[in-house]
Amino acid sequence: MNYRKAAAEAVASALNSQQITAEQAERLMTVPPNPEMGDIAFPCFSLAKQFRKAPPQIAAELQRSILESPEAGSIFLKVEAVGGYLNFYLKRGMLVKSVISEVLSKGEDYGKTEEGKGKRILVEFSSPNIAKPFHIGHLVTTALGSSIERIYAFLGYDTVKINHIGDWGTQFGKLISAYKRWGDAAAIQKDPINELLKIYVKFHTEAELHPELEDEARLYFKKLEEGDPEVRALWQFFVDASLQEFNRIYRLLDITFDSYAGESFYSDKMPEVVELLREKNLLEESDGAQVVRFEEDRLPPCIILKSDGTTIYATRDLAAAIYRKRTYDFYKNVYVVGTPQALHFKQIFAVLEKMGYEWAKDCVHVGFGYVRFPDRVLSTRHGDVVLLEDVLQESIEKTKEVIKNSSTSKNIDDLDEVAEKIGVGAILYSFLKNGREKDIIFTWKDILDFEGESGPYVQYAYARGRSVLRKAAESGIDYTAADLSLADGAEEFELAKLIYSYESVVREAAQKYEPCCVTRFVTDLAQSFNKFYNTCSIMKSEPALRDARLMITEATCTCIKSALHLIGVRVVEKM
């Protein structure tokens, strides 16, 4: 049952639906910060101007009207007017029964909607650069983008996951120049990414002493754009070797893509973009380069062609956006790219608007902060990088040690698999637990804290619940016909209320592009379940109440697993 909707309909009915509709009232409904203030609250402040009355008076009049309705008494325990709020208190047994029954009926489909039916959302994320290692900073876009895609898919949208690989640009001129000077084919075949990084870093070191190397690199990139066979063959070698490495890490993260169309894919589509801009008289010359200017200098000019005639990543992003609209006819085109690129995307979207594309408004840049280490800074150019694979493997090894030293984890047979799920999940959780625009402070103490706000803590709550259910099965207990209305204690009620909020939490996460909404929800759910577990003796309760509590345990596990999936974290049955 939709209790928010029921409360909204009660408000609209009391007003004869003249001043506010049920849909409008439902959007205004909030959850009070303190359960003693009710379970659902309707703020009356927005009605003060219409009614020319003080909010407390409006709340009191609404209360009297609603209490006269027989329907209200069958749903709500009580309705109170406090200040300018109308507070609705739900009947515990009724809420527990309706919510838990729905979860057990729908399983992992609980909370899913069809609001996105017929709408396609493209999510571009990860997008590492070819021939450069996958460092820890890349995980932010990878984890965030994957979670956003999962959230929208959960709400019924047709999603397309795009990995816009950085496989084009002047850096390849530098890499080709470096390879021709210092490349060791055998060494690169054996360890492509690390060997390519070495010569790339060496190029920058040498270029500081010999600036003419930069000119040579620009010449090689021009040859690449012109299709020089030898240069193209080297480029393809770099691409193939890098993708092989990237896919190994994606498998570890349990992430897949629908498209790997990178920057090079659009190399033959860029001339059309340049021609369209010329036809619309949008190109201007500036110091030999071709740029698009904006009215009143609200944005810096967007460079389309450099002075040597080569393209820039703005040209490629314009070609990509136009191609995606033609190919996918998207509802939203989402770019999960660091906040420092905000100006770039403002320019891209503004150029698309000037070109007359109304769908430019459907392009969205989702920014995020940096990964901060207490004493380190990430920089690919100088080789001082924290490699993602090293971090993931270290997390897995640290998790193994924790499990081995735990007195409650002696019966785990598949230690490697469990440690991988917990170790990788711990990293993903920590990257998604706060608002995406905040910097991530990386400390092992917080990431692998099995008792605090962490991935392992939530996974342990799930494993604990599954352990209870296994014991029930081993004891031959069939709880499928339990009377849920018996479970009307405070702990059961709080669990049911949290589970009931799942759908609205996922919707909020989608609207804000903030997976942290889901992360906070599942953490709260784990904490609430642990309180329930420690307070209510599930297996020692009298049989009827025991069975009801087992149903609640199963429903909670189902919801935890579903929410963890949305942030890319896999569950473990034993810890």
Coordinates of C-alpha atoms in Angstrom, one line a residue:
M1 CA 0.0 0.0 0.0
N2 CA 1.2 3.5 -0.8
Y3 CA 0.8 5.3 2.5
R4 CA 2.2 8.6 1.3
K5 CA -0.5 8.5 -1.4
A6 CA -3.2 7.7 1.1
A7 CA -2.1 10.6 3.3
A8 CA -2.1 12.9 0.3
E9 CA -5.5 11.7 -0.8
A10 CA -6.8 12.4 2.7
V11 CA -5.5 16.0 2.5
A12 CA -6.9 16.6 -1.0
S13 CA -10.2 15.2 0.0
A14 CA -10.4 17.4 3.1
L15 CA -9.8 20.4 0.8
N16 CA -12.3 19.0 -1.8
S17 CA -9.4 18.9 -4.2
Q18 CA -9.9 22.6 -5.0
Q19 CA -6.8 24.1 -3.6
I20 CA -4.4 21.1 -4.1
T21 CA -4.6 17.8 -5.9
A22 CA -3.6 14.5 -4.4
E23 CA -0.5 14.4 -6.7
Q24 CA 0.6 17.9 -5.5
A25 CA 0.0 16.9 -1.9
E26 CA 2.1 13.7 -2.3
R27 CA 5.0 15.7 -3.6
L28 CA 4.9 17.9 -0.5
M29 CA 4.9 15.0 2.0
T30 CA 8.0 14.6 4.1
V31 CA 9.4 12.1 6.7
P32 CA 9.7 13.8 10.1
P33 CA 13.2 13.7 11.6
N34 CA 11.9 12.2 14.8
P35 CA 9.5 9.2 14.8
E36 CA 7.7 10.7 17.8
M37 CA 6.5 13.5 15.3
G38 CA 4.8 10.9 13.1
D39 CA 5.7 8.7 10.2
I40 CA 4.5 11.1 7.4
A41 CA 4.2 14.9 7.6
F42 CA 2.3 17.4 5.4
P43 CA 3.7 21.0 5.7
C44 CA 0.8 23.5 5.5
F45 CA 3.0 26.6 4.9
S46 CA 2.5 26.6 1.1
L47 CA -1.3 26.9 1.6
A48 CA -1.1 29.9 3.9
K49 CA -1.3 32.5 1.1
Q50 CA -4.2 30.7 -0.7
F51 CA -6.3 30.3 2.5
R52 CA -5.1 33.6 4.1
K53 CA -4.7 31.7 7.4
A54 CA -1.7 30.8 9.5
P55 CA -0.2 27.3 8.9
P56 CA -1.1 26.0 12.4
Q57 CA -4.8 26.9 11.8
I58 CA -4.8 25.2 8.4
A59 CA -3.2 22.1 10.0
A60 CA -5.8 22.0 12.8
E61 CA -8.7 22.4 10.3
L62 CA -7.3 19.6 8.1
Q63 CA -6.9 17.4 11.1
R64 CA -10.6 17.8 12.1
S65 CA -11.8 17.1 8.6
I66 CA -9.6 14.0 8.1
L67 CA -10.6 12.5 11.4
E68 CA -14.2 12.7 10.5
S69 CA -13.5 10.4 7.5
P70 CA -13.9 6.6 8.3
E71 CA -11.1 5.8 5.8
A72 CA -8.5 7.6 7.9
G73 CA -9.2 5.5 10.9
S74 CA -8.7 2.3 9.0
I75 CA -5.2 3.4 7.8
F76 CA -3.8 5.7 10.3
L77 CA -3.3 5.2 14.0
K78 CA -3.7 8.9 14.6
V79 CA -3.4 12.3 12.8
E80 CA -2.1 15.3 14.8
A81 CA -1.7 19.0 14.0
V82 CA 1.6 20.3 15.4
G83 CA 2.6 23.8 14.5
G84 CA 2.2 24.2 10.8
Y85 CA 2.5 20.4 10.2
L86 CA -0.1 17.7 9.9
N87 CA 1.5 14.5 11.2
F88 CA 0.3 11.0 10.2
Y89 CA 1.0 8.0 12.5
L90 CA 0.8 4.6 10.8
K91 CA -0.6 1.5 12.3
R92 CA 2.4 -0.7 13.0
G93 CA 1.0 -4.1 12.4
M94 CA -0.7 -3.0 9.2
L95 CA 2.4 -1.4 7.8
V96 CA 4.6 -4.3 8.6
K97 CA 2.2 -6.8 7.0
S98 CA 1.6 -4.8 3.8
V99 CA 5.3 -3.9 3.2
I100 CA 6.9 -7.3 4.1
S101 CA 4.2 -9.2 2.1
E102 CA 4.9 -7.0 -0.9
V103 CA 8.7 -7.6 -0.7
L104 CA 8.3 -11.3 -0.4
S105 CA 5.8 -11.4 -3.3
K106 CA 8.0 -9.3 -5.7
G107 CA 11.4 -10.5 -4.6
E108 CA 14.3 -8.4 -6.1
D109 CA 11.7 -6.6 -8.2
Y110 CA 10.5 -4.8 -5.1
G111 CA 10.9 -1.0 -5.5
K112 CA 11.2 -1.2 -9.3
T113 CA 9.0 1.0 -11.4
E114 CA 8.1 1.5 -15.0
E115 CA 8.4 5.3 -15.0
G116 CA 11.2 5.1 -17.6
K117 CA 9.3 2.8 -20.0
G118 CA 10.0 3.9 -23.6
K119 CA 12.7 6.3 -22.6
R120 CA 16.4 5.7 -23.4
I121 CA 19.2 7.1 -21.2
L122 CA 22.8 7.0 -22.3
V123 CA 25.4 7.0 -19.6
E124 CA 29.0 7.7 -20.6
F125 CA 31.5 6.7 -17.9
S126 CA 34.9 5.3 -17.1
S127 CA 36.5 6.3 -20.4
P128 CA 40.2 5.7 -19.6
N129 CA 43.0 6.7 -21.9
I130 CA 44.6 4.2 -24.1
A131 CA 48.2 3.2 -23.2
K132 CA 47.9 4.7 -19.7
P133 CA 47.3 2.6 -16.6
F134 CA 43.9 2.5 -14.9
H135 CA 44.6 4.6 -11.8
I136 CA 42.5 5.1 -8.7
G137 CA 41.0 8.3 -10.0
H138 CA 39.4 6.4 -12.8
L139 CA 37.4 4.4 -10.3
V140 CA 35.3 7.4 -9.4
T141 CA 33.7 7.8 -12.8
T142 CA 33.6 4.0 -13.2
A143 CA 31.8 3.4 -9.9
L144 CA 29.5 6.4 -10.2
G145 CA 28.5 5.9 -13.8
S146 CA 27.8 2.2 -13.4
S147 CA 25.6 2.9 -10.3
I148 CA 23.7 5.7 -12.1
E149 CA 23.0 3.3 -15.0
R150 CA 21.8 0.6 -12.6
I151 CA 19.6 3.0 -10.8
Y152 CA 17.9 4.2 -14.1
A153 CA 17.5 0.6 -15.3
F154 CA 15.8 -0.2 -12.0
L155 CA 13.3 2.5 -12.7
G156 CA 12.4 1.0 -16.1
Y157 CA 14.6 3.1 -18.4
D158 CA 16.3 1.6 -21.4
T159 CA 19.9 2.3 -20.6
V160 CA 23.0 2.3 -22.8
K161 CA 26.4 2.1 -21.1
I162 CA 29.1 3.9 -23.1
N163 CA 32.8 3.7 -22.6
H164 CA 34.1 6.7 -24.5
I165 CA 37.7 5.4 -24.7
G166 CA 40.4 8.1 -25.0
D167 CA 42.0 6.6 -28.1
W168 CA 42.7 9.7 -30.1
G169 CA 44.5 13.0 -29.7
T170 CA 47.9 14.6 -29.6
Q171 CA 49.1 12.3 -26.8
F172 CA 49.3 9.5 -29.4
G173 CA 51.7 11.6 -31.4
K174 CA 53.8 11.8 -28.2
L175 CA 53.5 8.0 -27.6
I176 CA 54.4 7.1 -31.2
S177 CA 57.4 9.4 -31.1
A178 CA 58.5 7.9 -27.8
Y179 CA 58.0 4.3 -29.1
K180 CA 60.1 5.0 -32.2
R181 CA 62.9 6.4 -30.0
W182 CA 62.9 4.1 -26.9
G183 CA 60.3 1.4 -27.5
D184 CA 61.2 -2.3 -26.8
A185 CA 58.7 -4.4 -28.7
A186 CA 59.3 -7.5 -26.7
A187 CA 59.0 -5.7 -23.4
I188 CA 55.8 -4.0 -24.5
Q189 CA 54.3 -7.3 -25.7
K190 CA 54.9 -8.7 -22.2
D191 CA 53.7 -5.8 -20.1
P192 CA 52.1 -3.3 -22.5
I193 CA 50.6 -0.7 -20.1
N194 CA 53.6 -0.3 -17.8
E195 CA 56.1 -0.3 -20.6
L196 CA 54.1 2.3 -22.6
L197 CA 53.8 4.4 -19.5
K198 CA 57.5 4.4 -19.0
I199 CA 58.2 5.7 -22.5
Y200 CA 55.4 8.2 -22.2
V201 CA 56.8 9.6 -19.0
K202 CA 60.3 9.6 -20.6
F203 CA 59.0 11.6 -23.5
H204 CA 57.7 14.4 -21.2
T205 CA 61.0 14.4 -19.3
E206 CA 63.0 14.7 -22.5
A207 CA 60.6 17.2 -24.0
E208 CA 61.4 19.6 -21.2
L209 CA 65.0 19.5 -22.3
H210 CA 64.3 19.2 -26.1
P211 CA 61.1 21.2 -27.0
E212 CA 61.4 20.1 -30.6
L213 CA 60.0 16.7 -29.5
E214 CA 56.6 18.4 -29.1
D215 CA 56.7 19.4 -32.8
E216 CA 57.6 15.9 -33.8
A217 CA 54.7 14.5 -31.8
R218 CA 52.2 16.9 -33.4
L219 CA 53.5 15.7 -36.8
Y220 CA 52.9 12.1 -35.9
F221 CA 49.3 12.9 -34.7
K222 CA 48.6 14.7 -38.0
K223 CA 49.8 11.5 -39.8
L224 CA 47.5 9.5 -37.6
E225 CA 44.6 11.6 -38.6
E226 CA 45.6 11.3 -42.3
G227 CA 45.6 7.5 -42.1
D228 CA 49.4 6.8 -42.4
P229 CA 49.6 3.0 -42.5
E230 CA 52.6 2.6 -40.2
V231 CA 51.4 5.1 -37.7
R232 CA 47.9 3.6 -37.7
A233 CA 49.3 0.1 -37.1
L234 CA 51.2 1.4 -34.0
W235 CA 48.1 3.1 -32.7
Q236 CA 46.0 -0.1 -33.2
F237 CA 48.7 -2.0 -31.2
F238 CA 48.4 0.4 -28.3
V239 CA 44.6 0.3 -28.4
D240 CA 44.4 -3.6 -28.4
A241 CA 46.9 -4.0 -25.6
S242 CA 45.2 -1.4 -23.4
L243 CA 41.7 -2.8 -23.9
Q244 CA 42.9 -6.2 -22.9
E245 CA 44.2 -4.8 -19.6
F246 CA 41.1 -2.6 -19.0
N247 CA 38.7 -5.5 -19.5
R248 CA 40.5 -7.5 -16.9
I249 CA 39.8 -4.8 -14.3
Y250 CA 36.2 -4.4 -15.4
R251 CA 35.7 -8.1 -14.8
L252 CA 37.0 -7.7 -11.3
L253 CA 34.6 -4.8 -10.8
D254 CA 31.7 -6.8 -12.4
I255 CA 31.1 -3.9 -14.9
T256 CA 30.2 -4.3 -18.6
F257 CA 29.5 -1.8 -21.4
D258 CA 27.2 -1.7 -24.4
S259 CA 29.5 0.5 -26.5
Y260 CA 33.3 1.0 -26.6
A261 CA 33.0 3.7 -29.3
G262 CA 35.9 5.9 -28.3
E263 CA 37.2 9.2 -29.7
S264 CA 38.7 7.5 -32.8
F265 CA 35.2 6.2 -33.8
Y266 CA 34.2 9.8 -34.5
S267 CA 37.3 10.7 -36.6
D268 CA 35.4 10.3 -39.8
K269 CA 32.3 12.1 -38.4
M270 CA 34.1 15.3 -37.4
P271 CA 34.3 16.9 -40.9
E272 CA 30.5 17.0 -41.0
V273 CA 30.5 18.9 -37.7
V274 CA 33.0 21.4 -39.0
E275 CA 31.0 21.8 -42.2
L276 CA 27.7 22.3 -40.3
L277 CA 29.3 25.0 -38.2
R278 CA 30.6 26.7 -41.3
E279 CA 27.1 26.5 -43.0
K280 CA 25.6 28.2 -39.9
N281 CA 28.3 30.9 -39.9
L282 CA 29.3 29.9 -36.4
L283 CA 33.1 29.5 -37.0
E284 CA 35.5 32.4 -36.5
E285 CA 39.2 32.6 -36.8
S286 CA 41.2 33.3 -33.7
D287 CA 45.1 33.2 -33.8
G288 CA 44.8 30.7 -36.7
A289 CA 42.4 28.4 -34.9
Q290 CA 38.7 28.0 -35.7
V291 CA 36.4 28.8 -32.8
V292 CA 32.8 29.3 -31.8
R293 CA 32.1 32.4 -29.8
F294 CA 29.2 32.9 -27.4
E295 CA 27.0 35.9 -26.9
E296 CA 28.2 38.5 -24.3
D297 CA 31.2 36.3 -23.7
R298 CA 29.2 34.2 -21.2
L299 CA 31.6 31.4 -22.0
P300 CA 35.2 31.4 -23.4
P301 CA 35.3 30.6 -27.2
C302 CA 35.1 26.9 -27.9
I303 CA 38.0 25.7 -30.1
I304 CA 36.9 23.5 -33.0
L305 CA 40.1 23.3 -35.1
K306 CA 43.6 24.1 -33.9
S307 CA 45.9 26.3 -35.9
D308 CA 47.5 23.3 -37.6
G309 CA 44.1 22.1 -38.8
T310 CA 43.8 19.2 -36.4
T311 CA 40.8 18.5 -34.3
I312 CA 40.4 18.9 -30.5
Y313 CA 38.4 16.8 -28.1
A314 CA 35.5 19.4 -28.3
T315 CA 35.1 18.5 -32.0
R316 CA 35.0 14.9 -31.2
D317 CA 32.4 15.4 -28.3
L318 CA 30.2 17.4 -30.7
A319 CA 30.4 14.6 -33.3
A320 CA 29.6 12.0 -30.6
A321 CA 26.6 13.9 -29.3
I322 CA 25.1 14.2 -32.8
Y323 CA 25.8 10.6 -33.6
R324 CA 24.2 9.4 -30.3
K325 CA 21.0 11.3 -30.9
R326 CA 20.7 10.0 -34.5
T327 CA 21.5 6.4 -33.4
Y328 CA 19.8 6.1 -30.0
D329 CA 17.3 9.0 -30.0
F330 CA 18.0 9.4 -26.3
Y331 CA 15.8 10.9 -23.6
K332 CA 18.9 11.9 -21.6
N333 CA 22.6 11.8 -22.6
V334 CA 24.6 11.7 -19.4
Y335 CA 28.3 12.4 -19.1
V336 CA 29.9 11.2 -15.9
V337 CA 33.2 13.2 -16.0
G338 CA 35.1 15.1 -13.3
T339 CA 33.9 18.5 -12.2
P340 CA 37.1 20.2 -13.6
Q341 CA 35.5 19.5 -17.1
A342 CA 32.4 21.5 -16.3
L343 CA 33.4 24.4 -18.5
H344 CA 34.1 22.1 -21.4
F345 CA 30.6 20.5 -21.3
K346 CA 29.0 23.9 -20.9
Q347 CA 30.7 24.9 -24.1
I348 CA 29.7 21.7 -25.9
F349 CA 26.1 22.0 -24.9
A350 CA 26.1 25.7 -25.8
V351 CA 27.5 25.0 -29.3
L352 CA 24.8 22.3 -29.8
E353 CA 22.2 24.9 -28.9
K354 CA 23.7 27.4 -31.4
M355 CA 23.5 24.7 -34.0
G356 CA 19.8 24.5 -33.5
Y357 CA 19.6 21.2 -31.7
E358 CA 16.7 21.4 -29.1
W359 CA 17.9 18.2 -27.6
A360 CA 21.0 19.9 -26.3
K361 CA 19.0 20.5 -23.1
D362 CA 18.8 16.7 -22.6
C363 CA 22.6 16.5 -22.3
V364 CA 23.8 16.4 -18.7
H365 CA 27.2 16.6 -17.2
V366 CA 27.5 14.8 -13.9
G367 CA 30.6 16.0 -12.2
F368 CA 32.5 14.6 -9.2
G369 CA 35.5 15.4 -6.9
Y370 CA 39.0 14.1 -6.6
V371 CA 40.5 11.1 -4.7
R372 CA 42.7 12.5 -2.0
F373 CA 45.5 10.7 -0.2
P374 CA 47.0 12.2 2.9
D375 CA 50.5 12.5 1.3
R376 CA 50.1 11.7 -2.4
V377 CA 48.8 13.4 -5.6
L378 CA 47.8 11.5 -8.8
S379 CA 49.6 12.4 -12.0
T380 CA 49.9 10.2 -15.1
R381 CA 52.3 12.5 -16.8
H382 CA 55.1 12.1 -14.2
G383 CA 54.4 8.4 -13.5
D384 CA 53.4 9.0 -9.8
V385 CA 50.2 7.0 -10.0
V386 CA 48.2 4.9 -7.6
L387 CA 47.2 2.0 -9.8
L388 CA 43.6 0.8 -9.3
E389 CA 44.4 -2.8 -9.7
D390 CA 47.0 -2.5 -6.9
V391 CA 44.5 -0.9 -4.6
L392 CA 41.8 -3.6 -5.4
Q393 CA 44.3 -6.4 -4.8
E394 CA 45.5 -4.8 -1.6
S395 CA 41.9 -4.5 -0.4
I396 CA 41.3 -8.2 -1.2
E397 CA 44.4 -9.3 0.7
K398 CA 43.6 -7.1 3.7
T399 CA 40.1 -8.6 3.7
K400 CA 41.5 -12.1 3.7
E401 CA 43.6 -11.3 6.8
V402 CA 40.6 -9.9 8.6
I403 CA 38.5 -13.1 7.8
K404 CA 41.4 -15.4 8.8
N405 CA 41.7 -13.7 12.2
S406 CA 38.0 -13.6 12.8
S407 CA 36.5 -16.0 15.3
T408 CA 33.2 -16.2 13.5
S409 CA 34.5 -16.8 9.9
K410 CA 36.1 -20.3 10.3
N411 CA 33.6 -22.1 8.1
I412 CA 34.2 -20.1 4.9
D413 CA 35.2 -22.5 2.1
D414 CA 35.6 -20.1 -0.8
L415 CA 37.9 -17.6 1.0
D416 CA 39.2 -16.1 -2.3
E417 CA 35.8 -15.4 -3.7
V418 CA 34.4 -14.0 -0.5
A419 CA 37.5 -11.8 0.0
E420 CA 37.2 -10.5 -3.5
K421 CA 33.5 -9.6 -3.1
I422 CA 34.1 -7.9 0.2
G423 CA 37.4 -6.2 -0.7
V424 CA 36.2 -4.8 -4.0
G425 CA 32.8 -4.0 -2.5
A426 CA 34.5 -2.0 0.3
I427 CA 36.2 0.2 -2.3
L428 CA 33.1 0.8 -4.4
Y429 CA 31.0 1.5 -1.3
S430 CA 33.5 4.0 0.1
F431 CA 33.6 5.9 -3.3
L432 CA 29.8 6.2 -3.3
K433 CA 28.9 6.8 0.3
N434 CA 29.1 10.6 0.1
G435 CA 27.9 13.3 -2.3
R436 CA 29.6 12.9 -5.6
E437 CA 31.0 16.4 -5.7
K438 CA 32.9 15.9 -2.4
D439 CA 36.5 14.8 -2.6
I440 CA 37.1 11.2 -1.5
I441 CA 39.6 10.9 1.4
F442 CA 41.2 7.5 1.0
T443 CA 42.0 5.7 4.2
W444 CA 42.1 1.9 4.7
K445 CA 40.8 2.4 8.3
D446 CA 37.5 3.7 7.0
I447 CA 37.2 1.5 3.9
L448 CA 37.6 -1.8 5.8
D449 CA 35.9 -0.9 9.0
F450 CA 33.7 -3.9 9.6
E451 CA 31.7 -2.1 12.3
G452 CA 31.2 1.4 11.0
E453 CA 29.7 3.0 7.9
S454 CA 31.3 0.7 5.3
G455 CA 30.6 -1.9 2.7
P456 CA 31.7 -4.8 4.9
Y457 CA 29.4 -3.7 7.6
V458 CA 26.4 -3.8 5.2
Q459 CA 27.5 -7.1 3.7
Y460 CA 27.9 -8.6 7.2
A461 CA 24.3 -7.6 8.0
Y462 CA 23.1 -9.4 4.9
A463 CA 25.2 -12.5 5.7
R464 CA 23.9 -12.5 9.3
G465 CA 20.3 -12.5 8.1
R466 CA 21.0 -15.3 5.6
S467 CA 22.6 -17.3 8.4
V468 CA 19.4 -17.0 10.5
L469 CA 17.3 -18.2 7.5
R470 CA 19.7 -21.1 6.9
K471 CA 19.3 -22.2 10.6
A472 CA 15.5 -22.0 10.2
A473 CA 15.6 -24.2 7.1
E474 CA 17.9 -26.7 8.8
S475 CA 15.4 -26.8 11.6
G476 CA 12.6 -27.5 9.2
I477 CA 10.7 -24.3 10.0
D478 CA 8.2 -23.2 7.4
Y479 CA 7.4 -19.6 8.0
T480 CA 5.6 -18.8 4.7
A481 CA 2.2 -18.6 6.3
A482 CA 3.2 -16.4 9.2
D483 CA 0.9 -13.7 10.6
L484 CA 2.9 -10.5 10.1
S485 CA 0.5 -8.4 12.1
L486 CA 2.0 -10.0 15.2
A487 CA 5.3 -8.3 14.6
D488 CA 4.3 -4.9 15.7
G489 CA 7.3 -4.0 17.9
A490 CA 9.3 -0.8 17.5
E491 CA 12.2 -2.6 15.8
E492 CA 10.0 -4.4 13.2
F493 CA 8.1 -1.2 12.5
E494 CA 11.3 0.8 11.9
L495 CA 12.6 -1.9 9.5
A496 CA 9.3 -2.0 7.6
K497 CA 9.3 1.9 7.4
L498 CA 12.8 1.9 6.0
I499 CA 12.0 -0.8 3.4
Y500 CA 8.9 1.1 2.4
S501 CA 11.0 4.1 1.6
Y502 CA 13.2 2.2 -0.9
E503 CA 11.4 3.2 -4.0
S504 CA 11.4 6.9 -3.2
V505 CA 15.1 6.7 -2.3
V506 CA 16.0 5.2 -5.7
R507 CA 13.9 7.8 -7.4
E508 CA 15.7 10.6 -5.5
A509 CA 19.1 9.1 -6.4
A510 CA 18.1 9.1 -10.1
Q511 CA 16.8 12.7 -10.0
K512 CA 20.0 14.0 -8.3
Y513 CA 22.4 11.6 -10.0
E514 CA 23.5 10.7 -6.5
P515 CA 24.1 7.0 -5.7
C516 CA 24.9 8.1 -2.1
C517 CA 21.2 8.2 -1.5
V518 CA 21.1 4.4 -2.0
T519 CA 24.3 3.9 0.0
R520 CA 23.0 5.8 3.0
F521 CA 19.7 4.0 2.7
V522 CA 21.3 0.5 2.7
T523 CA 23.5 1.5 5.6
D524 CA 20.5 2.7 7.7
L525 CA 18.8 -0.6 6.8
A526 CA 21.8 -2.6 7.9
Q527 CA 21.9 -0.7 11.2
S528 CA 18.2 -1.1 11.7
F529 CA 18.4 -4.9 11.0
N530 CA 21.4 -5.3 13.4
K531 CA 19.3 -3.5 16.1
F532 CA 16.4 -5.8 15.3
Y533 CA 18.7 -8.9 15.4
N534 CA 20.2 -7.9 18.8
T535 CA 17.0 -6.9 20.4
C536 CA 14.5 -9.5 19.1
S537 CA 15.5 -13.1 19.7
I538 CA 14.3 -14.2 16.3
M539 CA 14.8 -18.0 16.6
K540 CA 14.0 -18.0 20.4
S541 CA 10.7 -16.2 20.0
E542 CA 7.4 -18.1 20.4
P543 CA 6.6 -19.9 17.1
A544 CA 4.1 -17.5 15.7
L545 CA 6.2 -14.4 16.4
R546 CA 9.3 -16.3 15.3
D547 CA 7.9 -17.0 11.9
A548 CA 6.8 -13.4 11.4
R549 CA 10.3 -12.2 12.3
L550 CA 11.8 -14.7 9.9
M551 CA 9.7 -13.2 7.1
I552 CA 11.0 -9.8 8.1
T553 CA 14.5 -11.1 8.0
E554 CA 14.0 -12.5 4.5
A555 CA 12.5 -9.3 3.2
T556 CA 15.3 -7.2 4.7
C557 CA 18.0 -9.4 3.1
T558 CA 16.2 -9.1 -0.3
C559 CA 16.1 -5.3 0.0
I560 CA 19.8 -5.1 1.1
K561 CA 20.9 -7.3 -1.8
S562 CA 18.9 -5.2 -4.2
A563 CA 20.3 -1.9 -2.9
L564 CA 23.9 -3.1 -2.9
H565 CA 23.5 -4.2 -6.5
L566 CA 22.5 -0.6 -7.4
I567 CA 25.9 0.6 -6.1
G568 CA 27.8 -2.4 -7.7
V569 CA 28.5 -4.3 -4.5
R570 CA 28.0 -8.1 -4.5
V571 CA 26.7 -9.9 -1.4
V572 CA 28.2 -12.9 0.4
E573 CA 26.2 -15.6 2.1
K574 CA 28.8 -16.1 4.8
M575 CA 31.3 -13.9 6.5

